Structures are given as C-alpha cells and as structure tokens.
CSV table of C-alpha atoms in Angstrom, one decimal:
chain,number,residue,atom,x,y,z
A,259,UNK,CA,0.0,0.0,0.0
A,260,UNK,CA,1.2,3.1,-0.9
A,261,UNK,CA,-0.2,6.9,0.6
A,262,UNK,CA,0.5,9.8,-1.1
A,263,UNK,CA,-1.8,12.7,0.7
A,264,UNK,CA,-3.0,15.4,-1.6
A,265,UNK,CA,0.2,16.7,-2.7
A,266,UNK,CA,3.9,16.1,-3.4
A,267,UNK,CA,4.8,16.0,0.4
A,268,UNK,CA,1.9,13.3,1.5
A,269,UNK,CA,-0.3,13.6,4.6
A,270,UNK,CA,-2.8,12.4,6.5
A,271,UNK,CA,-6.5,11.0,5.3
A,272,UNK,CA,-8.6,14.7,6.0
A,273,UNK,CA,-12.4,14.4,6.8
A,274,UNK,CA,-15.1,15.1,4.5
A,275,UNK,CA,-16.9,18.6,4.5
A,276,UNK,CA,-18.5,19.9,7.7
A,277,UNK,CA,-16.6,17.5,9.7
A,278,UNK,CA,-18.6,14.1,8.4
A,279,UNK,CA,-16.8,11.2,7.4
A,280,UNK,CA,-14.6,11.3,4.2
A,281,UNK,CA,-16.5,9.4,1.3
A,282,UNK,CA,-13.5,6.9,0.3
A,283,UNK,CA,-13.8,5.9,-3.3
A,284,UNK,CA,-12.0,3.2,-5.1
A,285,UNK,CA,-10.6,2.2,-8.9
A,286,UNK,CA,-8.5,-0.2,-10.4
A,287,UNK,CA,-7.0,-1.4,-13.3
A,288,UNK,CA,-4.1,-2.1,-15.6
A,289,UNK,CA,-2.7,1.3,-16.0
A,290,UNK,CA,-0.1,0.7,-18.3
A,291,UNK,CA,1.1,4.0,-20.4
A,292,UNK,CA,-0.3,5.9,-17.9
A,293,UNK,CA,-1.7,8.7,-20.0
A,294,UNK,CA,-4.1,11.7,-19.7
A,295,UNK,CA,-7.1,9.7,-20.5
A,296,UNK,CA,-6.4,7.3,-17.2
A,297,UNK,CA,-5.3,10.8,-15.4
A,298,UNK,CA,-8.6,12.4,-15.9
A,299,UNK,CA,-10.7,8.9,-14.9
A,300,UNK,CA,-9.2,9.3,-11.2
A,301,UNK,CA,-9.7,13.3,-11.4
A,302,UNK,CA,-13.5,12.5,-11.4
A,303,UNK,CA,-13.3,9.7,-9.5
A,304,UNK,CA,-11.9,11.7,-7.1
A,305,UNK,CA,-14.2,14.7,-7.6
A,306,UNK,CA,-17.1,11.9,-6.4
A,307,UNK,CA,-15.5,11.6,-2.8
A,308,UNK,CA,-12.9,12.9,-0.4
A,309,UNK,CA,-10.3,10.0,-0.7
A,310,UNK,CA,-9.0,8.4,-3.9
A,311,UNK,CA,-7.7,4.8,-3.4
A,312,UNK,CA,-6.0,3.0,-7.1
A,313,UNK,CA,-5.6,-0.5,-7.2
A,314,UNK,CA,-3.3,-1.2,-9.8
A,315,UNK,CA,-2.9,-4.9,-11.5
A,316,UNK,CA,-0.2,-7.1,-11.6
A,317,UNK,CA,2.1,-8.3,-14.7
A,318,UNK,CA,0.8,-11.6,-14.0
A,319,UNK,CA,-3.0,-10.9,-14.0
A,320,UNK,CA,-3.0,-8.4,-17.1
A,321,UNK,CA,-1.1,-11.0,-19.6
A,322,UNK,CA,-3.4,-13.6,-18.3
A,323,UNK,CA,-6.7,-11.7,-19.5
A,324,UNK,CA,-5.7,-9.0,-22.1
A,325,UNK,CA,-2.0,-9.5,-23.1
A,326,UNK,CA,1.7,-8.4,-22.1
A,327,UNK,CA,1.7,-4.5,-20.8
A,328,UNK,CA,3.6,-2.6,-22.3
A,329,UNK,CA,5.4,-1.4,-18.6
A,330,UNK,CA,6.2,-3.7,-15.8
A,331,UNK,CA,4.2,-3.9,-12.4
A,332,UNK,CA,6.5,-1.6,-10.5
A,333,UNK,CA,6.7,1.0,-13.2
A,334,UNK,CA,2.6,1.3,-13.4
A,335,UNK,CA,2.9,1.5,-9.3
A,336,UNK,CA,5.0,4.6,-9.0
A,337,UNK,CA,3.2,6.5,-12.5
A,338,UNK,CA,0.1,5.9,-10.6
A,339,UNK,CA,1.3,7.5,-7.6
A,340,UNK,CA,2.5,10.4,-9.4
A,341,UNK,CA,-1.1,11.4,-10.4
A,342,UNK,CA,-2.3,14.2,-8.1
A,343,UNK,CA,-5.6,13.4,-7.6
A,344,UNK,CA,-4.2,9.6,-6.3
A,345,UNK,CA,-4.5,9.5,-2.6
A,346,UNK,CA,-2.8,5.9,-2.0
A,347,UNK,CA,-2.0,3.2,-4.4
A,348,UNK,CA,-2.9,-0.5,-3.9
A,349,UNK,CA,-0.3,-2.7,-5.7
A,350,UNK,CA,-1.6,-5.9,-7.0
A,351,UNK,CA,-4.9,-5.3,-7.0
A,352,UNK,CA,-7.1,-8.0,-8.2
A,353,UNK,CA,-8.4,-7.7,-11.5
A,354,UNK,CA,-12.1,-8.6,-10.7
A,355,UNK,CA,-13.6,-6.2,-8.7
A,356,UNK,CA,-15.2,-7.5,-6.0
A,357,UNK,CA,-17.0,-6.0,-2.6
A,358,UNK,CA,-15.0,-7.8,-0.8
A,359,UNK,CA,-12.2,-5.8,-2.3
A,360,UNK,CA,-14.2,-2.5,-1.4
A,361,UNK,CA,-14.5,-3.7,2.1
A,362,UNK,CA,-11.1,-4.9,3.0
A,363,UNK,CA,-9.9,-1.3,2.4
A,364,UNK,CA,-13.3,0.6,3.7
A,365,UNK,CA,-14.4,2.3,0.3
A,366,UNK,CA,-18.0,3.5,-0.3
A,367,UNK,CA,-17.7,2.9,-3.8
A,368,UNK,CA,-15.7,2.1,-6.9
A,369,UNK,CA,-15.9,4.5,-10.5
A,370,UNK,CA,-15.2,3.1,-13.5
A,371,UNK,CA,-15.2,4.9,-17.3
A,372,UNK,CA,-18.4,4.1,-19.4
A,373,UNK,CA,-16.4,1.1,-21.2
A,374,UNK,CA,-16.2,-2.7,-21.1
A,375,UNK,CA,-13.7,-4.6,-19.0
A,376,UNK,CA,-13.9,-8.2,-19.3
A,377,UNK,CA,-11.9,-11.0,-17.7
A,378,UNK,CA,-10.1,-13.5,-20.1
A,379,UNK,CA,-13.5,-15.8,-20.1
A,380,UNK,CA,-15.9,-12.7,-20.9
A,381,UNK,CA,-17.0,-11.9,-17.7
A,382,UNK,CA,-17.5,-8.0,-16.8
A,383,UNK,CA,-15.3,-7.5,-14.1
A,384,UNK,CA,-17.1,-5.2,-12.3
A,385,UNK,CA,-20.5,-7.2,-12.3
A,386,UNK,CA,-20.8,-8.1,-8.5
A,387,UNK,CA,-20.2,-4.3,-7.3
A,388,UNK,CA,-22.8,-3.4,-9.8
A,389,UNK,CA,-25.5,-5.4,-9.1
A,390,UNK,CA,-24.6,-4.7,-4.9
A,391,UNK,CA,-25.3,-0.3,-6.3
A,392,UNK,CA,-21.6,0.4,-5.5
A,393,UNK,CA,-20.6,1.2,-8.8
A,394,UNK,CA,-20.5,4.8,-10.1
A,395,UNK,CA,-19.6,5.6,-13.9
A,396,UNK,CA,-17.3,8.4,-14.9
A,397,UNK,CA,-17.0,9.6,-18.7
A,398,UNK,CA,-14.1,7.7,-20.8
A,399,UNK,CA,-11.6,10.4,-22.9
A,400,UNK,CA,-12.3,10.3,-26.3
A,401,UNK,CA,-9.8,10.5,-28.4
A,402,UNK,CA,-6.6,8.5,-26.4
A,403,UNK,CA,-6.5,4.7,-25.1
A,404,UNK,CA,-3.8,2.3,-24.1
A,405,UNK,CA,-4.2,1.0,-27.4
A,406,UNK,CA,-4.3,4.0,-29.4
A,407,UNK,CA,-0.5,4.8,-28.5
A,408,UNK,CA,0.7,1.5,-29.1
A,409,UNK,CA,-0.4,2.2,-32.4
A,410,UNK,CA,0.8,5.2,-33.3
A,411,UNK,CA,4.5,3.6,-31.8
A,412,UNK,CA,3.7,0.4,-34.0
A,413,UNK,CA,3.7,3.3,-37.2
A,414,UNK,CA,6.7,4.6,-36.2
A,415,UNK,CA,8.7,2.3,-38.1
A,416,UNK,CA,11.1,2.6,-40.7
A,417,UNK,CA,8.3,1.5,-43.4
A,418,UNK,CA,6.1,4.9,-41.8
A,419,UNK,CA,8.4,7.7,-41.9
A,420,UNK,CA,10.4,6.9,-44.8
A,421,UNK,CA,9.3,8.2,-48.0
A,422,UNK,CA,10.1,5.0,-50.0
A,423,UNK,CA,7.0,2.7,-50.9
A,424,UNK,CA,5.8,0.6,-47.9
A,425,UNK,CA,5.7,-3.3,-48.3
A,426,UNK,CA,3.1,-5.2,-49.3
A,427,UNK,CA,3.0,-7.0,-45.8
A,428,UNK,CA,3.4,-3.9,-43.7
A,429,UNK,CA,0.4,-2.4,-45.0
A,430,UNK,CA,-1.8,-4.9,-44.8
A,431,UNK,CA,-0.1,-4.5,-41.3
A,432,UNK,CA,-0.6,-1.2,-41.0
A,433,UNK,CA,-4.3,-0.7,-42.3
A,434,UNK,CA,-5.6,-3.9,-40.4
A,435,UNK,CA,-3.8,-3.5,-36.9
A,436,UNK,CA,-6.4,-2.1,-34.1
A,437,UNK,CA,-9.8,-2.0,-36.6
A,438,UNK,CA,-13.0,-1.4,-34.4
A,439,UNK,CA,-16.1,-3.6,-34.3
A,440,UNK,CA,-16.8,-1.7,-37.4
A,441,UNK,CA,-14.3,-1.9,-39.2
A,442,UNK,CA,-12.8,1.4,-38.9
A,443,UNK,CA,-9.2,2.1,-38.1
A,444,UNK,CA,-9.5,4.4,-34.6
A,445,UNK,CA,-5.5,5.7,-35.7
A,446,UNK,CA,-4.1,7.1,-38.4
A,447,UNK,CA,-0.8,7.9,-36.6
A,448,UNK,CA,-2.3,11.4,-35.7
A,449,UNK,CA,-3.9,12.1,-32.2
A,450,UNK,CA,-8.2,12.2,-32.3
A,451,UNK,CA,-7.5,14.3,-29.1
A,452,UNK,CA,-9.8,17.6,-29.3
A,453,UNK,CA,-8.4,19.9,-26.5
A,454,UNK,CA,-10.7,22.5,-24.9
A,455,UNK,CA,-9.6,25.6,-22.7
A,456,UNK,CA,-12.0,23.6,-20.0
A,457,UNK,CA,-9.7,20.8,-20.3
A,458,UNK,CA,-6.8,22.6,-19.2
A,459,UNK,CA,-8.6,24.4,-16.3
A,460,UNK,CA,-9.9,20.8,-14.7
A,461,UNK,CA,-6.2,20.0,-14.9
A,462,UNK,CA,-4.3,22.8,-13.5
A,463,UNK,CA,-3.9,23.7,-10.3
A,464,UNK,CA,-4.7,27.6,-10.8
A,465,UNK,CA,-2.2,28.6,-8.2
A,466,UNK,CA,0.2,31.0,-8.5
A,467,UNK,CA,4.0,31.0,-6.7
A,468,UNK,CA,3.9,32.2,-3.3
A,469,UNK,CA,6.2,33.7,-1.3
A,470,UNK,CA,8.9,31.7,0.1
A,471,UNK,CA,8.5,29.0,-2.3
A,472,UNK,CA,11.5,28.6,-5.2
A,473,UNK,CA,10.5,28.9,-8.6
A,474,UNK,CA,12.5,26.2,-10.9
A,475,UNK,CA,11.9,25.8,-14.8
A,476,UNK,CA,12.4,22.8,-16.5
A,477,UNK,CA,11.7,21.9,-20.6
A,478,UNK,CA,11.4,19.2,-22.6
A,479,UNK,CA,9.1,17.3,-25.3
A,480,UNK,CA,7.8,14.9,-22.0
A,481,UNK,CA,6.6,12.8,-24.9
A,482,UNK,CA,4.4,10.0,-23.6
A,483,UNK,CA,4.7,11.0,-20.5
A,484,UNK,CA,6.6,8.2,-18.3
A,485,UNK,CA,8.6,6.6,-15.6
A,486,UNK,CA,11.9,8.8,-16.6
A,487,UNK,CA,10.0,12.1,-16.8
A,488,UNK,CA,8.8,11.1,-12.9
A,489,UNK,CA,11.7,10.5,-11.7
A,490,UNK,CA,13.6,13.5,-12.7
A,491,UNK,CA,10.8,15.7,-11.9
A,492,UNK,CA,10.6,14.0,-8.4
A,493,UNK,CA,14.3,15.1,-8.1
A,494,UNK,CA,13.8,18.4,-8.9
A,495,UNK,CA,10.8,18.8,-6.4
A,496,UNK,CA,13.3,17.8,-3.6
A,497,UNK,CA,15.8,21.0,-4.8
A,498,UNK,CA,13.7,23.3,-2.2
A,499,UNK,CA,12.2,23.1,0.8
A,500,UNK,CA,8.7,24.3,-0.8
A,501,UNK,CA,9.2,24.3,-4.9
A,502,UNK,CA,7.2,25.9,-7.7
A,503,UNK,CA,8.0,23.6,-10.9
A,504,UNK,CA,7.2,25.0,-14.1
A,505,UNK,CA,7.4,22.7,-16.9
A,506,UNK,CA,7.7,24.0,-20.6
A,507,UNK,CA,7.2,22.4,-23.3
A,508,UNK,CA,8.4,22.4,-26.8
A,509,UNK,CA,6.0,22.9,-29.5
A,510,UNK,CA,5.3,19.7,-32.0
A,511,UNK,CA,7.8,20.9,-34.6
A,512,UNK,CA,10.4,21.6,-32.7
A,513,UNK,CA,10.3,18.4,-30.7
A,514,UNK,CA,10.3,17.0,-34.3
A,515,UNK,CA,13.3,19.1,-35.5
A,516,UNK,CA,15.3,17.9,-32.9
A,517,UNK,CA,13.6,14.4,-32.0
A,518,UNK,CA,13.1,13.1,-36.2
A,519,UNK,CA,10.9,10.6,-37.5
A,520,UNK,CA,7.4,10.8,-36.4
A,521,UNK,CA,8.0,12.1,-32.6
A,522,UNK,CA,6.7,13.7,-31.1
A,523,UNK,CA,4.0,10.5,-30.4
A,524,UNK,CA,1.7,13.0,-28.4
A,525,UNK,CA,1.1,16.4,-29.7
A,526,UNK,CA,1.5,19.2,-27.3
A,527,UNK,CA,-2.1,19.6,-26.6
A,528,UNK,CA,-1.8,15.8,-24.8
A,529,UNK,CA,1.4,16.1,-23.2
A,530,UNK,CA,0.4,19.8,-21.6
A,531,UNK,CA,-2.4,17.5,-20.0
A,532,UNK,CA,0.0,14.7,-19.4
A,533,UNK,CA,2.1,17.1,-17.5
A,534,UNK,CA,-0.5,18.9,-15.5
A,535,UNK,CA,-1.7,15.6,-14.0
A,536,UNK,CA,1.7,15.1,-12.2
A,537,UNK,CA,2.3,16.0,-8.8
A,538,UNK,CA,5.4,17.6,-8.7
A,539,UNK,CA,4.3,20.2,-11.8
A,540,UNK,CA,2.5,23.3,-10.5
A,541,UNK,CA,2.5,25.3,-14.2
A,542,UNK,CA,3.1,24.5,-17.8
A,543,UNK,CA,4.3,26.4,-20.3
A,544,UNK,CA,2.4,25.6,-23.5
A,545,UNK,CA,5.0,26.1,-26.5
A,546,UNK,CA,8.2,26.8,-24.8
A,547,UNK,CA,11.1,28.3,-26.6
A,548,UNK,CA,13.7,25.6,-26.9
A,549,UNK,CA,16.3,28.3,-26.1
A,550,UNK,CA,16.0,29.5,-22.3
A,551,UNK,CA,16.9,32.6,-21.8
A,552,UNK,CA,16.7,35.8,-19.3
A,553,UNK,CA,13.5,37.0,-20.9
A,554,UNK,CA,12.1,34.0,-20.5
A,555,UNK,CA,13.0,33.3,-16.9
A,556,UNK,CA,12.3,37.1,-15.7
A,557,UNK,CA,8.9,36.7,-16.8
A,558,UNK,CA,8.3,33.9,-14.2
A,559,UNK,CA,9.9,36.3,-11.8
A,560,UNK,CA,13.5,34.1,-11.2
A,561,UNK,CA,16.2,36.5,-10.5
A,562,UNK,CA,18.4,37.2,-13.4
A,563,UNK,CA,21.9,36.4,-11.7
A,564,UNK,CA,24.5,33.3,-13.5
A,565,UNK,CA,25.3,29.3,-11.8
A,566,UNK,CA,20.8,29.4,-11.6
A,567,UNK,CA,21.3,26.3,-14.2
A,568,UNK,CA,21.2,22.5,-13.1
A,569,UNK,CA,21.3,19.2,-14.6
A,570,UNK,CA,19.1,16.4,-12.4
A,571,UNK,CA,19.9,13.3,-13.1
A,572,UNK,CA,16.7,11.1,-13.2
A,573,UNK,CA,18.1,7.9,-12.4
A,574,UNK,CA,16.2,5.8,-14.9
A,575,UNK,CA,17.3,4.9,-18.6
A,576,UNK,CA,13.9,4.5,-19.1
A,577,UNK,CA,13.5,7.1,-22.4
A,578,UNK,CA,10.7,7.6,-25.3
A,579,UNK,CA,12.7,5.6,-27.6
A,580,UNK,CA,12.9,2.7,-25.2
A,581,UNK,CA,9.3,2.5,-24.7
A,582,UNK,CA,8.6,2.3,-28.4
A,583,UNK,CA,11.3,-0.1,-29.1
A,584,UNK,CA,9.8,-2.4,-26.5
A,585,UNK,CA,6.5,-1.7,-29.2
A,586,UNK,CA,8.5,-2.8,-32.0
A,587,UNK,CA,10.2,-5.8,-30.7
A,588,UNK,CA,7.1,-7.2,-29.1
A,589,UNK,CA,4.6,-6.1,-32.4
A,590,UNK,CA,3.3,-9.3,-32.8
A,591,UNK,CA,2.4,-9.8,-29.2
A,592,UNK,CA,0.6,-6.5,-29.0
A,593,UNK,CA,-1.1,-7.2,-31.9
A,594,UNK,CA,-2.7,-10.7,-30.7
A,595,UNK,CA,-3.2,-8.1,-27.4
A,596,UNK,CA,-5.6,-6.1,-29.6
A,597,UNK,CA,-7.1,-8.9,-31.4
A,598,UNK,CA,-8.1,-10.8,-28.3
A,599,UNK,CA,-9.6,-7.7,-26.1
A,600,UNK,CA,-11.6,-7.2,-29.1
A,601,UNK,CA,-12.8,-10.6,-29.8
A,602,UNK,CA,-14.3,-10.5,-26.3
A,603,UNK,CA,-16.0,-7.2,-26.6
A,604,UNK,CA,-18.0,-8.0,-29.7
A,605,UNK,CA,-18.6,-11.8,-27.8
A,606,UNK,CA,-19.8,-9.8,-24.9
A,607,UNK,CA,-22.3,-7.4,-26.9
A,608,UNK,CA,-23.6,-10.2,-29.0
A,609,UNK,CA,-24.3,-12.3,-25.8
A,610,UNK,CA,-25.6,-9.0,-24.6
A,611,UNK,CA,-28.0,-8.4,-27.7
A,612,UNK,CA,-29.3,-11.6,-27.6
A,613,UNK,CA,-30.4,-11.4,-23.8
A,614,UNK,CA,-32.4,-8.4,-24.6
A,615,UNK,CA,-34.1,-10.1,-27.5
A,616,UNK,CA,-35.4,-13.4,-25.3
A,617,UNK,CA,-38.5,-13.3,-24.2
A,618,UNK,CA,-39.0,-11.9,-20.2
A,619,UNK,CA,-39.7,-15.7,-19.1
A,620,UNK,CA,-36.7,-16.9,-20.7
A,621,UNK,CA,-34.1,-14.5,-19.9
A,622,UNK,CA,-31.9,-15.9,-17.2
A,623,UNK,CA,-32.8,-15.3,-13.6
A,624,UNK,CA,-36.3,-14.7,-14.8
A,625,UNK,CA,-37.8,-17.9,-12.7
C-alpha cells in the first residue's frame, strides 16, 4: 500500500466537508502507459468523494486476460502515484472487482469509465459491485487509449516515416492492426484528441508561486509521458524546501526538428495535459522556446543572476525511444493483445443483444 496525501509532500486521510466522514472511493485497473485519458478517470473519480484509493494490476493478471503491458508492475505502481488526484496506491490489486475488495480497504464505492472490461473468459469484471449499487460511472476520454498509442508507436517504423513505398505485408499490417467492431481504423498515426480551454482548467492547479517558495523551470518534449520524466521531476521537487515547478514544453515541430521521424508521439495539446496531471508540476508552459533565456526566466519572476542552471539526473534509462522499441520488438504480441480484447468485446455485446431479444420468461434469472 502506498499513501501519497494530496500533494507532493503526503499527509494524512482529511475528513469530509462539515466534519462528516470522508466518502473513500475506489478504482482499479491495468494502467499501463499511464496517459491523460487514465489521469482524468481518477480526477473524477476523485471529484465523487474525499479519498482516492488506485488499485493497480499485476504483470501476471494483465497477460493472463488481455495481453503483455507494455510497462512492468513496478513501473505502473510509482506512474500511478505520481497522479495528483491519487491518494494511495494498492499494488496488486485483483483484476475482478469484487466487494470484498471494497470492504477490505473501507471504500464506499468504486468508478469506472463508461467502457467494457472483461476478464479473459468474458465476464465483466465489475459485475458483483454493480448489481450490490456500489458502482458509479465516470466519462471515458475520447480521443486516447492504451491501445491508441501503441499504435501510433507500431507506425513509427522505418516502413512509416520513410518516404520510400511501404511493403506489401506492412500495410496490410498497418491498415488492419487495431480496426474497431466496425471496421474502422480508430489511428491514423495522428492524435483524435480535441483539446478545450475547460480541459486545461480541470487539470491545472490555478495557483500562482507564493512567497517563500523557489520557482524552478524545466523543458522538454515529455513525450508519452513516463517513468523517466517522474523521476527526474521527483528530483527536482526535492531541490527546495517548498518548490514551484514549471514545466515547458516544446512545441510539435520543434520536438520533431530535434527528435526526427514521427516524434513527437503525443502532440502538445496531450502532453500539456499529461504534465498537468503530475504531482510535482504546479505550471506549464504551453509552446516553450527551446532556447532558455533571461526574458524568458524574468517573466516567471526568477532572478536574473548566473550558476541558476542545473542538470538532475533522473536515475532511470527508461527514455521515449525505449518504450517504443519495447512496441516494436514485441509487435506481434501487441497485436494478438488487440485482437483478443476485441474478440471479447463484440462476444460480450452479441451475448448481450441476444439477452435483450429473449422473451422476459426466458431470460436468465427470470424464474
């Protein structure tokens, strides 16, 4: 079990509003590429109570019933934790949710996006706490999914960027990987993500640097936001004893001048959110200049004096180019990931369909 408080430093569970007893609300799941979709499930799952608990599946329990993730166990624990809206993290977690589950760790409730989550036999894993009315539905991000950015990795491929004639096989590859139920490709290689200046406010903190805290500015693409980018922004936060991180970031071309190929794999519209969602980051900078200079730091009132510059190192190897080499290598493995989840998602609606279309006497239950 893992407590973070509501905020960098950690703290205390607080009670609920006038004193009453703090609504404690629970979700789970796989997390893997943490990205702002997941980040914006727990920011309304925790807008529904006082107390956010994350269960978070193992290695073991996600290849048996969807596929290998994409980011081991440990990895998905501490991006989890990062989120600021995450209260405390439950590490293996079991992947049905049950009330027994809600029980053992004193939650009123557990929220879930409006999509289907089935176990590896087509069972919705959240049927039990739905039927018991501890179940509460948040909306699902359009636009961004696990699977999503494992395609847009899977085009970043020699075959993709190159201007010579694709393969035969890769585009049969590359035109068939991730179809829909119907039949429609949800990537192109370009982000669906529509973002909204209401967006940004529900992510940002809306707080300006007080006095007595230490203002540092750091840049980068933070492409696919990760383990790496945590890290060294967790380092960073420990510089002072209360710090104001702001976190700028490059716009899509530059990241592309300097990055190549197709990167960056998140336009800046996603990875401001990405960004915003972290702990540690208490202002971004939409569109940095990739040059810092005094103008730039005088305008987030830093004193203009020399030796202000330092280099953090994160501590993990872990970079964008790693993640989507470990894509690549394992393509085929994804792919039958995609394939199967799929598979048991049109099996479930059929199943579904043909419930409602029985007779009331011959539905089952109906004795």
């Amino acid at each position: 079990m893992i407590r973070n408080g509501r905020g960098a430093a950690g703290g205390a569970e607080q009670p609920g509003p006038g004193g009453r007893r703090a609504v404690r609300v629970w979700c789970d799941g796989c997390y893997d590429m943490v990205h702002y979709g997941h980040s914006n499930q727990l920011r309304q799952a925790r807008a529904m109570g006082d107390y956010l608990i994350v269960g978070v599946h193992t290695d073991e329990e996600i290849a048996k019933h969807k596929g290998p993730p994409v980011f081991t166990q440990e990895e998905r624990y501490k991006m989890v934790q990062a989120i600021k809206w995450v209260d405390e993290v439950v590490p293996a977690a079991p992947y049905v949710t049950t009330l027994e589950t809600l029980d053992k760790y004193n939650c009123d409730f557990c929220v879930h996006g409006n999509d289907i989550t089935l176990t590896v036999d087509g069972r919705d894993t959240y049927e039990e706490v739905k039927q018991a009315g501890r179940y509460r539905e948040c909306k699902r991000t359009q636009g961004v999914s696990t699977t999503d950015l494992v395609g847009r990795m899977l085009l970043v491929t020699k075959a993709h960027h190159s201007s010579q004639e694709m393969s035969s096989e890769y585009r049969e590859y590359a035109d068939s990987f991730g179809k829909c139920p119907g039949g429609r490709n949800p990537w192109t290689g370009v982000s669906q993500f529509l973002q909204t200046s209401q967006k940004i406010i529900q992510f940002a903190s809306g707080k300006e640097p007080q006095p007595g805290e230490t203002v540092i500015y750091v840049a980068g693409a933070f492409d696919l936001f990760h383990i790496g980018h945590v890290d060294f922004l967790e380092k960073v936060h420990r510089l002072a004893e209360r710090p104001y991180i702001i976190a700028g970031l490059h716009f899509d071309q530059e990241v592309n001048h300097y990055k190549g190929k197709n990167y960056p794999i998140m336009n800046l519209h996603e990875r401001t959110l990405s960004v915003l969602a972290c702990r540690y980051v208490s202002e971004v900078v939409i569109g940095a200049p990739y040059a810092v200079t005094a103008e730039l730091l005088s305008h987030f009132k830093e004193p203009k004096r020399r030796g202000i510059f330092r280099q953090i190192d994160s501590g993990s190897n872990l970079t964008t180019d790693l993640i989507v080499q470990r894509i690549i290598t394992n393509r085929l493995e994804y792919e039958a990931r995609n394939q199967k989840k799929e598979a048991k998602e049109l099996a479930f609606l059929e199943a579904a369909r043909q419930q409602a279309a029985q007779p009331l006497g011959e539905r089952d239950g109906d004795f």
